[in-house]
Amino acid sequence: MNTKKTTNQVRIISGQFKRRNISFIDAKGLRPTPDRLRETIFNWLMGDLQDATVLDVCAGSGVLSFECLSRGASFVVMIEANQAQSSELKRNADVLKLNKSSICIIHDTAQNALPTLNTAFDVIFIDPPYDLNLWSQILTLIIKHRLIHTHSLIYLESNQSLEELINQFGLDIIKHTNIGQIFAYLTKPNMNFLGQLTVE
């Protein structure tokens, strides 16, 4: 009996790969962003994805990244700590026939992977497994390794309010919503955040 068979699927909403299904494994903490919330997120990002570079810090199913590519993003980096799911991301990329120059899938933890990156991204998704409480660590590493620029957009998703944390890091909330127990924020850096980037 093959206990690793993938039976879960989530559908890309719009763009080049509209209605194509992305498969993902059963794993603790892996929960694709619900369709209703994804529709909201990509309404928020409408007009910001064409030719954008995207960082998906805890990629999970990868549906946020694949949706970005479907809607015109030029390059996506996906970080996924679960080896089986990382392999599934690569399989999905092959199924969608994505150009190797448009996607980079890193099998590692966010804490290990972020310091290896050396470019600023236009859009960053921070949606880690909720019970790991990684939001502060991830934002700290993004600042330290200069993975953001003046006009970058940062999406954060949680099962608790992150407004205090967002303020502490010098981010401005552009959009936010609550769907069930999910708190979702689209933010941008303010001068306090950008000031941190100048500190060695």
XYZ file of C-alpha atoms in Angstrom:
200
model
C 0.000 0.000 0.000
C 1.362 3.423 -0.973
C 0.710 5.742 1.961
C 2.285 8.739 0.198
C -0.272 8.933 -2.614
C -1.359 12.499 -3.214
C -5.127 12.929 -3.319
C -5.513 16.616 -2.419
C -5.967 19.230 -5.098
C -6.545 22.979 -5.291
C -7.523 24.903 -8.405
C -5.827 27.944 -9.950
C -8.433 30.705 -10.189
C -7.436 32.800 -13.194
C -4.872 33.576 -15.852
C -2.855 31.314 -18.148
C -3.464 28.229 -15.992
C -7.079 28.983 -15.069
C -8.930 25.916 -13.742
C -5.759 23.790 -13.694
C -5.428 21.714 -10.534
C -2.397 21.720 -8.243
C -1.839 18.595 -6.166
C -0.401 18.518 -2.643
C 0.315 15.971 0.067
C -1.262 15.439 3.462
C 1.102 17.032 5.971
C 0.770 18.735 9.339
C 0.417 22.495 8.959
C -0.085 22.341 5.199
C -3.379 24.127 4.457
C -3.849 25.893 1.146
C -5.336 29.371 1.392
C -9.114 28.939 0.839
C -10.544 29.879 -2.574
C -12.568 32.791 -1.207
C -9.504 34.339 0.436
C -7.310 33.715 -2.616
C -9.815 35.578 -4.758
C -9.562 38.491 -2.315
C -5.741 38.395 -2.272
C -5.456 38.467 -6.046
C -8.026 41.226 -6.313
C -5.731 43.167 -3.964
C -2.725 42.385 -6.159
C -4.430 43.124 -9.463
C -2.086 45.265 -11.522
C 0.970 44.395 -9.399
C 1.802 40.927 -10.727
C 2.720 41.541 -14.365
C 6.472 40.804 -14.670
C 6.743 40.749 -10.849
C 9.314 38.768 -8.898
C 7.678 36.777 -6.100
C 8.950 35.130 -2.916
C 6.709 32.470 -1.323
C 8.392 31.894 2.032
C 6.458 28.827 3.236
C 5.034 27.642 -0.059
C 2.981 24.639 1.089
C 0.723 23.644 -1.800
C 2.367 26.339 -3.915
C -0.981 27.584 -5.178
C -0.176 31.241 -4.380
C 3.010 31.045 -6.447
C 1.411 29.162 -9.322
C -1.449 31.665 -9.321
C 1.090 34.504 -9.566
C 2.792 32.853 -12.549
C -0.596 32.236 -14.128
C -1.327 35.961 -13.839
C 1.908 37.214 -15.380
C 4.645 37.128 -12.710
C 8.070 36.681 -14.286
C 9.866 34.752 -11.542
C 8.888 32.936 -8.347
C 11.015 31.527 -5.532
C 9.213 28.911 -3.428
C 10.611 27.744 -0.092
C 9.222 24.499 1.318
C 10.635 22.555 4.264
C 8.729 19.294 3.685
C 10.740 17.156 1.271
C 7.767 15.251 -0.127
C 5.829 18.466 -0.737
C 8.883 20.121 -2.273
C 9.028 17.243 -4.748
C 5.313 17.706 -5.408
C 5.903 21.389 -6.199
C 8.492 20.374 -8.793
C 6.081 17.832 -10.263
C 3.346 20.466 -10.544
C 5.782 22.857 -12.224
C 6.579 20.133 -14.770
C 2.883 19.406 -15.350
C 2.279 23.102 -16.040
C 5.341 23.094 -18.354
C 6.839 26.081 -16.582
C 10.080 27.447 -17.920
C 12.978 26.653 -15.565
C 13.969 30.330 -15.663
C 10.627 31.355 -14.141
C 10.658 29.246 -10.985
C 13.067 28.221 -8.235
C 11.969 25.658 -5.639
C 14.107 25.453 -2.500
C 13.730 22.486 -0.168
C 14.727 23.942 3.206
C 13.376 25.849 6.173
C 12.700 29.554 5.804
C 15.391 30.239 8.409
C 18.024 28.451 6.303
C 16.827 29.478 2.858
C 16.267 33.228 3.247
C 19.937 34.054 3.975
C 20.911 32.381 0.677
C 18.835 34.805 -1.410
C 20.427 37.967 -2.755
C 17.720 39.976 -4.487
C 14.749 42.114 -3.485
C 11.289 40.873 -4.469
C 8.218 42.745 -5.656
C 5.725 40.531 -3.809
C 6.385 38.386 -0.725
C 3.975 35.834 0.766
C 4.437 34.975 4.456
C 1.972 32.213 5.333
C 3.811 29.749 7.602
C 2.275 26.853 9.546
C 0.436 28.733 12.261
C 1.732 26.704 15.202
C 5.382 27.492 14.333
C 4.878 31.242 14.979
C 7.493 32.249 12.391
C 6.205 35.676 11.311
C 8.702 37.710 13.362
C 11.677 35.503 12.429
C 10.819 35.681 8.745
C 10.389 39.463 8.717
C 13.684 39.863 10.584
C 15.512 37.780 7.976
C 13.847 39.661 5.109
C 15.177 42.920 6.553
C 18.625 41.559 7.385
C 19.172 40.138 3.907
C 17.548 43.045 2.044
C 14.899 41.011 0.260
C 12.540 43.978 -0.063
C 12.588 47.316 -1.856
C 10.656 50.575 -1.546
C 7.606 49.375 -3.464
C 7.508 45.744 -2.330
C 4.208 44.262 -1.169
C 4.148 41.797 1.723
C 1.197 39.481 2.328
C 0.851 37.963 5.799
C -1.649 35.304 6.846
C -2.280 34.064 10.383
C -4.797 32.616 12.815
C -4.347 35.642 15.072
C -4.153 39.416 14.714
C -0.731 40.547 13.460
C -1.374 44.294 13.573
C 0.968 44.905 16.511
C 3.760 42.913 14.846
C 3.175 44.675 11.521
C 3.474 48.061 13.231
C 6.603 47.005 15.119
C 8.343 46.113 11.862
C 7.466 49.404 10.192
C 4.901 48.126 7.729
C 1.735 49.914 6.638
C -1.435 47.876 6.156
C -2.905 48.523 2.696
C -5.700 45.934 2.855
C -6.870 43.460 5.454
C -9.674 40.987 5.982
C -10.864 38.228 8.272
C -12.386 35.064 6.898
C -13.426 32.691 9.652
C -10.402 32.324 11.926
C -7.963 33.619 9.275
C -6.406 37.096 9.484
C -4.994 38.336 6.181
C -2.985 41.497 5.502
C -1.432 43.160 2.479
C 1.280 45.536 3.640
C 4.022 47.782 2.307
C 7.197 49.163 3.926
C 7.066 52.616 5.476
C 10.053 54.825 6.273
C 10.690 53.019 9.573
C 10.963 49.697 7.761
C 13.155 51.111 5.005
C 15.356 52.745 7.642
C 16.095 49.282 9.012
C 17.421 48.255 5.599
C 20.138 50.891 5.829
C 21.472 49.515 9.104
C 24.306 47.017 8.678
